[in-house]
């Protein structure tokens, strides 16, 4: 899976491409099992930016503190030394989970560049 590519020797801990309806298009073997309400919460935050901030972003029951993203396009979360980036495309959500030594910027670059590519392809 291209999302698990190396950047300066670092790579995402887990990654997935999920349809906006919650269907799994592709995921790494260690990607957490998402709950329906977690997908619903993410989609709501893309429609109403900031709605996840009070409660946090949950992925497979793990809570991430929501940090600055791009309203309607990218949600970023932090948990200890790691975190998550979620990029919305026309039909899907690209989700990348990282931990040290990968940096938030490296995770954003991988997830967002694939998301931008899929948007260009009309996906």
C-alpha positions as a LaTeX table, in Angstrom:
\begin{tabular}{lrrr}
\hline
Residue & $x$ (\AA) & $y$ (\AA) & $z$ (\AA) \\
\hline
Unk1 & 0.00 & 0.00 & 0.00 \\
Unk2 & 1.45 & 3.35 & $-1.10$ \\
Unk3 & 0.41 & 4.99 & 2.18 \\
Unk4 & 3.04 & 2.92 & 4.01 \\
Unk5 & 5.91 & 4.25 & 1.88 \\
Unk6 & 9.12 & 5.38 & 3.60 \\
Unk7 & 9.94 & 9.06 & 4.05 \\
Unk8 & 13.48 & 9.57 & 5.28 \\
Unk9 & 13.34 & 6.05 & 6.73 \\
Unk10 & 10.05 & 6.63 & 8.55 \\
Unk11 & 6.62 & 5.31 & 7.67 \\
Unk12 & 3.06 & 5.38 & 8.94 \\
Unk13 & 2.13 & 2.96 & 11.71 \\
Unk14 & $-1.21$ & 2.16 & 10.05 \\
Unk15 & $-3.22$ & 3.50 & 7.13 \\
Unk16 & $-6.53$ & 3.05 & 5.33 \\
Unk17 & $-8.70$ & 4.33 & 2.52 \\
Unk18 & $-12.33$ & 4.24 & 3.66 \\
Unk19 & $-15.38$ & 5.09 & 1.57 \\
Unk20 & $-17.43$ & 7.96 & 2.98 \\
Unk21 & $-20.15$ & 5.37 & 3.66 \\
Unk22 & $-17.73$ & 3.53 & 5.97 \\
Unk23 & $-16.81$ & 0.73 & 3.54 \\
Unk24 & $-13.15$ & $-0.29$ & 3.62 \\
Unk25 & $-11.41$ & 0.21 & 0.26 \\
Unk26 & $-7.92$ & $-0.68$ & 1.49 \\
Unk27 & $-6.19$ & $-0.85$ & 4.85 \\
Unk28 & $-3.03$ & $-2.07$ & 6.48 \\
Unk29 & $-3.36$ & $-5.26$ & 8.52 \\
Unk30 & $-2.92$ & $-3.38$ & 11.80 \\
Unk31 & $-5.44$ & $-0.60$ & 11.09 \\
Unk32 & $-8.01$ & $-0.32$ & 13.92 \\
Unk33 & $-11.56$ & $-1.56$ & 13.35 \\
Unk34 & $-13.58$ & 1.64 & 12.93 \\
Unk35 & $-17.02$ & 2.04 & 14.46 \\
Unk36 & $-19.90$ & 3.50 & 12.43 \\
Unk37 & $-20.23$ & 6.45 & 14.81 \\
Unk38 & $-16.53$ & 7.25 & 14.38 \\
Unk39 & $-16.98$ & 7.59 & 10.59 \\
Unk40 & $-20.17$ & 9.61 & 11.16 \\
Unk41 & $-18.28$ & 11.95 & 13.52 \\
Unk42 & $-15.48$ & 12.47 & 11.02 \\
Unk43 & $-17.93$ & 13.19 & 8.18 \\
Unk44 & $-19.85$ & 15.61 & 10.42 \\
Unk45 & $-16.63$ & 17.50 & 11.20 \\
Unk46 & $-15.95$ & 17.91 & 7.48 \\
Unk47 & $-19.46$ & 19.39 & 7.10 \\
Unk48 & $-19.31$ & 21.38 & 10.36 \\
Unk49 & $-15.60$ & 22.09 & 11.05 \\
Unk50 & $-14.82$ & 22.11 & 14.75 \\
Unk51 & $-17.58$ & 19.69 & 15.78 \\
Unk52 & $-15.03$ & 17.03 & 16.86 \\
Unk53 & $-12.86$ & 19.41 & 18.88 \\
Unk54 & $-14.85$ & 19.16 & 22.16 \\
Unk55 & $-15.08$ & 15.34 & 22.14 \\
Unk56 & $-11.93$ & 14.35 & 20.28 \\
Unk57 & $-11.45$ & 12.19 & 17.20 \\
Unk58 & $-11.93$ & 8.48 & 17.80 \\
Unk59 & $-10.47$ & 5.69 & 15.65 \\
Unk60 & $-11.15$ & 2.14 & 16.81 \\
Unk61 & $-11.92$ & 3.46 & 20.30 \\
Unk62 & $-8.62$ & 5.38 & 20.58 \\
Unk63 & $-9.07$ & 9.09 & 21.30 \\
Unk64 & $-7.00$ & 11.76 & 19.53 \\
Unk65 & $-7.03$ & 15.42 & 20.48 \\
Unk66 & $-8.12$ & 17.42 & 17.42 \\
Unk67 & $-5.53$ & 19.98 & 16.33 \\
Unk68 & $-5.53$ & 22.56 & 13.55 \\
Unk69 & $-6.37$ & 21.12 & 10.14 \\
Unk70 & $-7.97$ & 22.50 & 7.00 \\
Unk71 & $-11.72$ & 23.02 & 7.56 \\
Unk72 & $-13.73$ & 20.73 & 5.28 \\
Unk73 & $-10.61$ & 19.06 & 3.85 \\
Unk74 & $-8.21$ & 17.75 & 6.52 \\
Unk75 & $-8.61$ & 16.74 & 10.16 \\
Unk76 & $-5.49$ & 16.26 & 12.28 \\
Unk77 & $-5.30$ & 14.56 & 15.64 \\
Unk78 & $-2.60$ & 14.10 & 18.28 \\
Unk79 & $-2.07$ & 11.44 & 20.92 \\
Unk80 & 1.18 & 11.48 & 22.87 \\
Unk81 & 4.18 & 11.31 & 20.50 \\
Unk82 & 1.97 & 10.22 & 17.58 \\
Unk83 & $-1.21$ & 11.19 & 15.85 \\
Unk84 & $-3.45$ & 10.92 & 12.81 \\
Unk85 & $-4.23$ & 12.77 & 9.58 \\
Unk86 & $-7.57$ & 12.34 & 7.80 \\
Unk87 & $-7.96$ & 13.76 & 4.27 \\
Unk88 & $-11.35$ & 13.88 & 2.58 \\
Unk89 & $-11.60$ & 13.22 & $-1.16$ \\
Unk90 & $-14.74$ & 13.28 & $-3.33$ \\
Unk91 & $-15.71$ & 9.74 & $-2.30$ \\
Unk92 & $-13.31$ & 8.57 & 0.38 \\
Unk93 & $-11.33$ & 9.28 & 3.54 \\
Unk94 & $-7.56$ & 8.73 & 3.55 \\
Unk95 & $-6.43$ & 7.98 & 7.12 \\
Unk96 & $-2.82$ & 7.78 & 8.26 \\
Unk97 & $-1.74$ & 6.97 & 11.83 \\
Unk98 & 1.85 & 7.71 & 12.86 \\
Unk99 & 4.16 & 7.51 & 15.84 \\
Unk100 & 7.68 & 8.75 & 16.54 \\
Unk101 & 10.13 & 9.02 & 14.87 \\
Unk102 & 7.77 & 10.04 & 12.03 \\
Unk103 & 6.78 & 13.70 & 12.33 \\
Unk104 & 3.28 & 15.17 & 11.91 \\
Unk105 & 4.51 & 16.96 & 8.79 \\
Unk106 & 5.67 & 13.70 & 7.18 \\
Unk107 & 2.32 & 12.05 & 7.92 \\
Unk108 & 0.43 & 15.04 & 6.51 \\
Unk109 & 2.56 & 14.97 & 3.35 \\
Unk110 & 1.87 & 11.28 & 2.64 \\
Unk111 & $-1.86$ & 11.37 & 3.39 \\
Unk112 & $-2.61$ & 14.71 & 1.78 \\
Unk113 & $-0.61$ & 14.09 & $-1.39$ \\
Unk114 & $-2.44$ & 10.80 & $-2.00$ \\
Unk115 & $-5.74$ & 12.53 & $-1.23$ \\
Unk116 & $-4.95$ & 15.32 & $-3.69$ \\
Unk117 & $-4.04$ & 12.74 & $-6.33$ \\
Unk118 & $-7.36$ & 10.89 & $-5.85$ \\
Unk119 & $-9.29$ & 14.19 & $-6.03$ \\
Unk120 & $-7.56$ & 14.94 & $-9.35$ \\
Unk121 & $-8.67$ & 11.49 & $-10.55$ \\
Unk122 & $-12.27$ & 12.30 & $-9.56$ \\
Unk123 & $-12.29$ & 9.79 & $-6.68$ \\
\hline
\end{tabular}
